[in-house]
Short mmCIF file of C-alpha atoms in Angstrom, two decimals:
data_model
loop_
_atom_site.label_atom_id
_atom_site.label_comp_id
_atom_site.label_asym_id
_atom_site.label_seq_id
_atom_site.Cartn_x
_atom_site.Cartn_y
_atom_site.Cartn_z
CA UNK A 120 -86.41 -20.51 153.98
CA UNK A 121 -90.11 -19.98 153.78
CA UNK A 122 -92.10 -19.33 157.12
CA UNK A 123 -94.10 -22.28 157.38
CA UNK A 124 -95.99 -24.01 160.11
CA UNK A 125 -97.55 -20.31 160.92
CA UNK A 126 -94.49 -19.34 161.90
CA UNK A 127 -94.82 -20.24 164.75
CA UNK A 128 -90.72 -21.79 166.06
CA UNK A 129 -89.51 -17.98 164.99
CA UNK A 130 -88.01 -17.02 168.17
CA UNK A 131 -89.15 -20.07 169.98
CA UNK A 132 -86.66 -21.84 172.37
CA UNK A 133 -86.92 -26.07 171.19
CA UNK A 134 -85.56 -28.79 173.25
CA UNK A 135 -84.46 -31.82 171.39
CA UNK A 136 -83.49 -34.81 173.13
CA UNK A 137 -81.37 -37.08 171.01
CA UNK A 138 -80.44 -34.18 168.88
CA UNK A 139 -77.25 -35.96 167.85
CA UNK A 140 -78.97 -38.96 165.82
CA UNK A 141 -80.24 -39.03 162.75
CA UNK A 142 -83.86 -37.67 163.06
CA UNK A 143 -82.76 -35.41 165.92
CA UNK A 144 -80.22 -34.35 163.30
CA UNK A 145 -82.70 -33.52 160.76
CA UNK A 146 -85.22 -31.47 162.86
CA UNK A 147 -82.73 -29.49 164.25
CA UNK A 148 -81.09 -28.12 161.16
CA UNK A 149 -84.89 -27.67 160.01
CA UNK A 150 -85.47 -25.91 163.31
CA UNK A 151 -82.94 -23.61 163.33
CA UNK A 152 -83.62 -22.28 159.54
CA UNK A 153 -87.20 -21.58 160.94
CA UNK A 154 -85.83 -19.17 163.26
CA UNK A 155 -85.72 -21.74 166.59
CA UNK A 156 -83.50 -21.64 169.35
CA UNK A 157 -82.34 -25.21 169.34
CA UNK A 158 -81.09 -26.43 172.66
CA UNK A 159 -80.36 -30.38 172.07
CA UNK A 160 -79.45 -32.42 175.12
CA UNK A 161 -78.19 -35.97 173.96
CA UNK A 162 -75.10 -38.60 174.44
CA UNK A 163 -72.16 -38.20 172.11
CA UNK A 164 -73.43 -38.99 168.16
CA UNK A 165 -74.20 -43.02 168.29
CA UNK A 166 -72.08 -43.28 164.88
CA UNK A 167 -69.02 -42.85 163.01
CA UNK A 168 -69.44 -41.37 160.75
CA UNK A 169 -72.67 -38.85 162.13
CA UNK A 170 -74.67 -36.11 160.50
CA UNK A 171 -74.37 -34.40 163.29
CA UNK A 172 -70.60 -33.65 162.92
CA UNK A 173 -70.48 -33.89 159.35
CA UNK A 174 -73.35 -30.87 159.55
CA UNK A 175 -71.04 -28.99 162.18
CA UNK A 176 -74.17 -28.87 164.27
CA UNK A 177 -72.20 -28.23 167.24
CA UNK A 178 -71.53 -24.81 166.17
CA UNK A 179 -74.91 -23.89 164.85
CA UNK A 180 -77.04 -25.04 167.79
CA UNK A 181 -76.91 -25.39 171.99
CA UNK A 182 -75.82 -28.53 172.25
CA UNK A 183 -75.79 -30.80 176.04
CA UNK A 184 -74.12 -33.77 176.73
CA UNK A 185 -76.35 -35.91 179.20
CA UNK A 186 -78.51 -39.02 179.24
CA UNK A 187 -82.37 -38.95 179.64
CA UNK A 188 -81.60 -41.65 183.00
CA UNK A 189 -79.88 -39.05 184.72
CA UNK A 190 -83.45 -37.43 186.14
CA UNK A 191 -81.37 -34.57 188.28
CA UNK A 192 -79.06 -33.12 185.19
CA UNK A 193 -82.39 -33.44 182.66
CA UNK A 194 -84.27 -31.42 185.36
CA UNK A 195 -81.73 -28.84 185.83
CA UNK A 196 -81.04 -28.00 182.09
CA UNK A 197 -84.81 -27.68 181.65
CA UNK A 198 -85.07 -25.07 184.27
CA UNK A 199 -81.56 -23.55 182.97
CA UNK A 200 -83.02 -23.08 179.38
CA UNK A 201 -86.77 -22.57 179.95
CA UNK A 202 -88.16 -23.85 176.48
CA UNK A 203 -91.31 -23.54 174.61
CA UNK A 204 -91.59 -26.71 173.55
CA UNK A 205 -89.71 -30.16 173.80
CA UNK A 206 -89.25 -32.92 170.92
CA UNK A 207 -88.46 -35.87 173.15
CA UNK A 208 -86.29 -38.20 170.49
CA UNK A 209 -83.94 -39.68 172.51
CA UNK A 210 -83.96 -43.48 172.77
CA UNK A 211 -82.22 -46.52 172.26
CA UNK A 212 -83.80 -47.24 168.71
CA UNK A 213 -82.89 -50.54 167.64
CA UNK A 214 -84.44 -54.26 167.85
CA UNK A 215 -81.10 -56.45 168.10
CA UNK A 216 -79.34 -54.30 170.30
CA UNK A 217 -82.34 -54.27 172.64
CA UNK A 218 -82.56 -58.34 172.19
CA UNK A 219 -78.64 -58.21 173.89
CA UNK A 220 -78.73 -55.53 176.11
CA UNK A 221 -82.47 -55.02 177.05
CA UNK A 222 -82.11 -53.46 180.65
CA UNK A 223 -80.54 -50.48 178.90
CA UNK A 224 -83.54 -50.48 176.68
CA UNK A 225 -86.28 -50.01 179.32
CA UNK A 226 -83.82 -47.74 181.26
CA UNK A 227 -83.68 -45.09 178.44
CA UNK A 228 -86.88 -45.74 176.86
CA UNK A 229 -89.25 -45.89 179.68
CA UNK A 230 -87.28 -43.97 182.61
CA UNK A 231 -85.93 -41.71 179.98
CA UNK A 232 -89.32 -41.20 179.38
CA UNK A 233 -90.96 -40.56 182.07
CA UNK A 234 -87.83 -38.17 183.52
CA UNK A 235 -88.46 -36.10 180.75
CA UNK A 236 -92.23 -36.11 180.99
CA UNK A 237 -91.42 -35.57 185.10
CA UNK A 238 -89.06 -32.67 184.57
CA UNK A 239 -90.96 -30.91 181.83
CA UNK A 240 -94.17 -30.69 184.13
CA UNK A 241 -92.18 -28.68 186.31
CA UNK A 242 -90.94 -26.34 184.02
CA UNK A 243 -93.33 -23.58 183.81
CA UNK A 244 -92.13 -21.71 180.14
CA UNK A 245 -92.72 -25.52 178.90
CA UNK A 246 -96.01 -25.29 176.81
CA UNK A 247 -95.89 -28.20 174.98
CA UNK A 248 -94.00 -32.00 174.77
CA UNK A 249 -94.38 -34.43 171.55
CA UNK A 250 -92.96 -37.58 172.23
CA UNK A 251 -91.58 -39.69 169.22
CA UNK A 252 -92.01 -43.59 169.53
CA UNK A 253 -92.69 -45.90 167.01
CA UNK A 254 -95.05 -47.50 164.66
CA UNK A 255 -93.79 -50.76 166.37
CA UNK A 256 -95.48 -50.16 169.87
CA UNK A 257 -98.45 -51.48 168.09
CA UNK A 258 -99.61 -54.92 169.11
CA UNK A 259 -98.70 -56.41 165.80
CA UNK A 260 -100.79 -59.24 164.29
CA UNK A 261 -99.31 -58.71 161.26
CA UNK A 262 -102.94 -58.27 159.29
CA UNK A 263 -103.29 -55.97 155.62
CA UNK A 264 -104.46 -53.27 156.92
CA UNK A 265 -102.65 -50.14 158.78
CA UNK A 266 -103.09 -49.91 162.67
CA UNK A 267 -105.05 -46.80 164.16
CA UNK A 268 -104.42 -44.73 167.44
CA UNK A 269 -106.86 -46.52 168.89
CA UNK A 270 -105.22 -50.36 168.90
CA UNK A 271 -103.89 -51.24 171.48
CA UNK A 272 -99.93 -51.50 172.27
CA UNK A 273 -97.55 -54.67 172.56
CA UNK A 274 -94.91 -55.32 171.42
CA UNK A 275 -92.89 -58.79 170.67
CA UNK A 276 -89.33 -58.17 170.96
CA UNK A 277 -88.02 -55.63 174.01
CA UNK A 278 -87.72 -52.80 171.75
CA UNK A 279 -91.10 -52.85 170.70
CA UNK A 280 -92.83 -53.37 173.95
CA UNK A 281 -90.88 -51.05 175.23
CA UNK A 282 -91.92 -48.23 173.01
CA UNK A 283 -95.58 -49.27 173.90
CA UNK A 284 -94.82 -48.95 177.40
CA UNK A 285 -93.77 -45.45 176.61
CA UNK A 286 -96.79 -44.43 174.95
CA UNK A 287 -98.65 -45.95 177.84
CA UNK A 288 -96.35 -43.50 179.95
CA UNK A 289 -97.82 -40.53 177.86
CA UNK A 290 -101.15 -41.45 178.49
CA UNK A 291 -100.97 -41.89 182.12
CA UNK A 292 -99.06 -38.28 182.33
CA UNK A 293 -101.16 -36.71 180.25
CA UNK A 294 -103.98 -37.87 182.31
CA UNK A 295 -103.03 -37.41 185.72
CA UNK A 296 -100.87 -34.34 184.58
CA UNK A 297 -100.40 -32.48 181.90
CA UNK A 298 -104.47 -31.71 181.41
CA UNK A 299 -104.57 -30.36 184.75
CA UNK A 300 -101.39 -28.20 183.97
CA UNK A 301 -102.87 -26.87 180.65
CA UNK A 302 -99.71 -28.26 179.01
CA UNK A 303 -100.08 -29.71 175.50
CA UNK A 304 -98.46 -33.54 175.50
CA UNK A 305 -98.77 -35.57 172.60
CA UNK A 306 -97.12 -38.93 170.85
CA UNK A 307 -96.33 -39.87 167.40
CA UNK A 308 -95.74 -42.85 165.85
CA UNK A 309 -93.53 -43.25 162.61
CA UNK A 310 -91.23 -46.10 161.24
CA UNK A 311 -89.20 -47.15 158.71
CA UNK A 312 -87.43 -43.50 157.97
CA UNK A 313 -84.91 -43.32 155.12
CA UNK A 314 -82.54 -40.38 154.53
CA UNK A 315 -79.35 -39.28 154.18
CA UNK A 316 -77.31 -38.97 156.98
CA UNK A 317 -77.76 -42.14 158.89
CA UNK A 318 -75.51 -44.68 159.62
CA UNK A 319 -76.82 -46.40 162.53
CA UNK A 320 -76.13 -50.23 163.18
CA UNK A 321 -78.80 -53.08 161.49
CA UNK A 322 -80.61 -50.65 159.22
CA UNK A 323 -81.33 -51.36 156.29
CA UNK A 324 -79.92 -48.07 154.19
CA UNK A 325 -77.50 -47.73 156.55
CA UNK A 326 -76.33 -51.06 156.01
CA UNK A 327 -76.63 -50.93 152.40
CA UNK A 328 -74.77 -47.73 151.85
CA UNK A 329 -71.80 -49.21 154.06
CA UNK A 330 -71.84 -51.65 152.18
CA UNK A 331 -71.11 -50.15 148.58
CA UNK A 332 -69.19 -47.74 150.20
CA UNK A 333 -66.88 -50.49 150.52
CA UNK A 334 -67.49 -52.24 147.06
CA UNK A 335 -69.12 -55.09 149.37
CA UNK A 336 -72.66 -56.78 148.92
CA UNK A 337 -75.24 -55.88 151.53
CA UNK A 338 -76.12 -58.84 153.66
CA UNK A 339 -80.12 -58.90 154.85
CA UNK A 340 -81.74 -60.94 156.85
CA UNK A 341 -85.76 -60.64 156.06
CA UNK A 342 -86.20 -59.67 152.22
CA UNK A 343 -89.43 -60.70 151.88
CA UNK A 344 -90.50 -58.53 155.18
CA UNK A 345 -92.90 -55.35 154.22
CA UNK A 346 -92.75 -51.83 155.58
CA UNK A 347 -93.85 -48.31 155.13
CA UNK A 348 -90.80 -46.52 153.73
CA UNK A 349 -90.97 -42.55 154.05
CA UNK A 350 -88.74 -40.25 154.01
CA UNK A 351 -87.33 -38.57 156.90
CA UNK A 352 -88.74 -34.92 156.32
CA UNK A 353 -92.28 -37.08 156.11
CA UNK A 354 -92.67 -37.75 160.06
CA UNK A 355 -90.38 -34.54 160.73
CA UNK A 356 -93.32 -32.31 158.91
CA UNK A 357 -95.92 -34.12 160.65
CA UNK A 358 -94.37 -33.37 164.35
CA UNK A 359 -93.64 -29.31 163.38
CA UNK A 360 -97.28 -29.34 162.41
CA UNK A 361 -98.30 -30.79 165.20
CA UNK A 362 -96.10 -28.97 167.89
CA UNK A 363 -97.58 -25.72 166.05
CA UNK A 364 -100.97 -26.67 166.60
CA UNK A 365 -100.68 -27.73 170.35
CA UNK A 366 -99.08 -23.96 170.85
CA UNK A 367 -102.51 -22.75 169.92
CA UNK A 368 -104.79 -25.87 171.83
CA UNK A 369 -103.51 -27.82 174.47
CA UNK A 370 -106.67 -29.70 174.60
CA UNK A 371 -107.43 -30.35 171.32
CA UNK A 372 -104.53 -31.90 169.98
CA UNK A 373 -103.24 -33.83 172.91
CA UNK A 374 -103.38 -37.69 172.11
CA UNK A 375 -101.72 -39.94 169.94
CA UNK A 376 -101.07 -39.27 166.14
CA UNK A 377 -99.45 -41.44 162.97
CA UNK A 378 -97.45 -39.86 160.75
CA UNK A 379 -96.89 -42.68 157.31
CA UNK A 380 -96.69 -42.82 153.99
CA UNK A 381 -99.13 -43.57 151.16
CA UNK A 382 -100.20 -47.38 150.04
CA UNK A 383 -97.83 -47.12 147.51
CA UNK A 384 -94.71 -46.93 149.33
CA UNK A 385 -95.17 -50.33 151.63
CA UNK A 386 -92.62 -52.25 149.85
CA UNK A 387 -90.34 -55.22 150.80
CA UNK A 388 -86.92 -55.35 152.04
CA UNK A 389 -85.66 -56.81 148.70
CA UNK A 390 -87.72 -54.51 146.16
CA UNK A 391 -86.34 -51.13 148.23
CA UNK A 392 -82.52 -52.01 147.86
CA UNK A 393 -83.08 -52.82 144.58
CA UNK A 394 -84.66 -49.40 143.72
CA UNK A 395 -81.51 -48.07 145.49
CA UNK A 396 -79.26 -49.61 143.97
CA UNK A 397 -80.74 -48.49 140.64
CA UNK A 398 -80.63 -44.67 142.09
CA UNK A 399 -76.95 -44.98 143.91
CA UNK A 400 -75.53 -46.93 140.69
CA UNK A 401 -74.14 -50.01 142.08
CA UNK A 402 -75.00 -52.49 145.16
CA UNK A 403 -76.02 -56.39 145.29
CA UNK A 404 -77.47 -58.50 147.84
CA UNK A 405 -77.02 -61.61 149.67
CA UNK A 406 -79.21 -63.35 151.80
CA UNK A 407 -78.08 -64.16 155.51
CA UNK A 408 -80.03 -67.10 156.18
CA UNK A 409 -78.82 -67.99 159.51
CA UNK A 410 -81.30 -68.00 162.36
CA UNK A 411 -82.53 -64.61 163.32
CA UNK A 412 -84.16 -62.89 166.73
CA UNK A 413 -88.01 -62.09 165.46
CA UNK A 414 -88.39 -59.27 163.53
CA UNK A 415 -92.47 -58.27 162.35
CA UNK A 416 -93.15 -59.29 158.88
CA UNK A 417 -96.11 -56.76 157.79
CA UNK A 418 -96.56 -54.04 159.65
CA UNK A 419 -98.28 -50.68 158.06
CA UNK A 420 -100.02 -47.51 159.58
CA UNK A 421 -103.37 -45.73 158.94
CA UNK A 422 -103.42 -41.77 158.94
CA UNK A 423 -106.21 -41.14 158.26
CA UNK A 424 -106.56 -39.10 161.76
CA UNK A 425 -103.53 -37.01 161.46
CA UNK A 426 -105.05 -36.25 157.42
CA UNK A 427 -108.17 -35.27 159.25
CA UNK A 428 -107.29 -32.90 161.86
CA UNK A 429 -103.84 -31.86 161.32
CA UNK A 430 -104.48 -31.29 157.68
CA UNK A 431 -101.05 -33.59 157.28
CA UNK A 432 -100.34 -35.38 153.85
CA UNK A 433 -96.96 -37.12 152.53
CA UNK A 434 -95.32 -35.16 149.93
CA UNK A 435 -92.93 -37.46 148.10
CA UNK A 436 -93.44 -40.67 146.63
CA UNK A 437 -91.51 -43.84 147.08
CA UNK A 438 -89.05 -42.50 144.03
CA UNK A 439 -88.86 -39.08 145.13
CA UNK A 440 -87.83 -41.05 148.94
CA UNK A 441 -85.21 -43.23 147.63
CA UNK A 442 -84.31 -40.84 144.91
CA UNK A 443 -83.80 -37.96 147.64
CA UNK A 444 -82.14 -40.43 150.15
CA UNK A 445 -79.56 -41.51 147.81
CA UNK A 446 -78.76 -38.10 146.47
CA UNK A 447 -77.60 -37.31 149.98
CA UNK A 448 -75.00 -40.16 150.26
CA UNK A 449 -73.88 -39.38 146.93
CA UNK A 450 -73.17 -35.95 147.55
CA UNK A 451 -70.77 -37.09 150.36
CA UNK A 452 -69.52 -40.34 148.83
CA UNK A 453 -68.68 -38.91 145.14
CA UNK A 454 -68.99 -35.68 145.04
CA UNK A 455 -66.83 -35.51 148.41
CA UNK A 456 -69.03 -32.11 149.06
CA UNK A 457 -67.49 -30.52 152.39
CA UNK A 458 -70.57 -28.31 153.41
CA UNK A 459 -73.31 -31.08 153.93
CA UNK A 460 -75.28 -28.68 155.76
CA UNK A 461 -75.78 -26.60 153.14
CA UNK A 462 -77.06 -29.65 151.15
CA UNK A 463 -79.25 -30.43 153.86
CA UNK A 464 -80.44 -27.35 153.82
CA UNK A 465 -81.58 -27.25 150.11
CA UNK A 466 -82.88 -30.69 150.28
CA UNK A 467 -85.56 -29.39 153.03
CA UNK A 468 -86.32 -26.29 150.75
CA UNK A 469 -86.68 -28.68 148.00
CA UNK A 470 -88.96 -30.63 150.16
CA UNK A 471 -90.84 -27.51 151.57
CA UNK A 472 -91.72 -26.03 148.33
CA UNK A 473 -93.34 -29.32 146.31
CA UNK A 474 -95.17 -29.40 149.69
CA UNK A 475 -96.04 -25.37 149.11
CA UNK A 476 -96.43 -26.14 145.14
CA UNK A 477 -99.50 -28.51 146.03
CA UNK A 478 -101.26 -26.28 148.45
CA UNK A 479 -100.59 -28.85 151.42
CA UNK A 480 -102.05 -27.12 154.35
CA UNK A 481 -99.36 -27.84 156.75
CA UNK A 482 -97.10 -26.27 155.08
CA UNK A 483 -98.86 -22.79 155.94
#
């Protein structure tokens, strides 16, 4: 694989919390082909099936079994393992479930959150933390135009708020903290990430892909409701690039950062299955139109920031996302391929190079 981001995870120890979802799944297969030793510390793969165990990650990095509450056991395997740097992922990532069980919302989002932000100050080989939320921690007043670092959180529904009481979190430790410490600690924000390998609960490719997996029509609730598909190696590239740069200034590149797609890929609920369909070769829809818990209608992100100083762009376009996404499944659904981590593998080269091919800075 090529040495990108400056090379600068070769030989670097990376903590990953919630290594065993889907994104957490992702970045550390990308991590360890750029030379990274991945330690992941996360509860047992949410799903059945995972990309975790369908990509043997187990075997190919360190992999914990503890919860971001439990402040004493998060502590110690910091201390045990002494990383460089920490991609804090782990979370309790979607809106019904938080609507029925919202105390264990808070609990892992916001204590999680600050236990990891608590134990990692403490930890002296720690040089930098980038904390993943959400593009739904925004205070969403559902208007045309793409929120900026600068708005201020909400959040509607308990997931949501919760993920802007997180970022608030970040603030305050950064703050009263970190810039005292010299230690780099930074957010981003991303939503609405398609890919293979995810079958978590209420989500919508998720959902679809069980669906025809079963010969069955996927059932939606909102198909009129408008987000900011990307692909999953979109927000993944934007968080390497941004982990590389804090190595090198703590300063300058601790605060909050988007990581989105282009205008062109903000696309309804109804308009995106249909383009998958058309990619996967089969799927239809029907419309659940019971009463629902509230779910945002329009919600899009400006990055113009993270184009500015982190010299970060999108590389593929809503077909290439889709196209790419669906590929995946079908390699595991038709083909019946057995070594889905060498897939994954080429899909990131794939990825890295049209980056490479169009002289995309952050893919130095």
């Amino acid at each position: 694989m090529n040495d990108i981001f400056k090379n600068k995870y070769r030989g670097k120890t990376v903590f990953i919390t919630g290594h065993t979802g889907f994104k957490g799944s992702w970045l550390s297969t990308w991590l360890k082909e750029l030379g990274a030793k991945v330690v992941g510390y996360s509860l047992e793969p949410p799903t059945e099936p995972s990309m975790f165990k369908i990509c043997s990650l187990s075997e190919k990095v360190t992999s914990i079994n503890g919860d971001v509450r439990d402040y004493s056991r998060l502590s110690n395997i910091l201390n045990k393992y002494k990383p460089d740097i920490i991609f804090h992922l782990a979370a309790q990532p979607l809106v019904r479930v938080a609507y029925k069980y919202p105390i264990d919302t808070y609990a892992t989002n916001v204590m999680g959150t600050v236990n990891l932000l608590e134990a990692a100050r403490n930890v002296d080989s720690v040089q930098a933390v980038v904390v993943i939320t959400t593009d739904k921690c925004y205070e969403n007043k559902e208007w045309v135009y793409g929120y900026r670092e600068t708005d201020p959180m909400g959040g509607y529904d308990p997931y949501s708020s919760s993920k802007g009481c997180a970022e608030l979190i970040v603030s305050s430790y950064r703050k009263s903290f970190y810039n005292n410490s010299c230690k780099a600690l930074a957010s981003a924000r991303a939503g609405n990430v398609i890919g293979g390998g995810d079958w978590a609960k209420d989500r919508l490719i998720p959902d679809f892909i069980r669906a025809v997996s079963e010969d069955k029509s996927v059932i939606i609730r909102n198909p009129l409701a408008t987000r900011p598909w990307q692909y999953v190696l979109e927000p993944l590239s934007g968080y390497l690039r941004l982990g590389a740069l804090m190595l090198e200034n703590a300063k300058k590149y601790s605060t909050s950062w988007n990581f989105g797609p282009y205008e062109s890929s903000v696309l309804n609920v109804q308009d995106i299955l249909k383009f998958s369909s058309k990619c996967f070769g089969k799927g239809s829809i029907v419309v659940d139109k019971s009463s629902q818990p509230h779910e945002a209608n329009l919600l899009k992100l400006d990055i113009s920031k993270a184009n500015t100083y982190l010299h970060w762009y999108p590389v593929y376009n809503i077909k290439e996302t889709v196209g790419s996404t669906m590929d995946w499944y079908k390699e595991y659904y038709i083909n019946e391929n057995k070594n889905m981590y060498d897939y994954t593998v080429a899909q990131i080269e794939k990825y890295q190079n049209k980056a490479l091919s169009h002289n995309l800075k952050w893919s130095e």
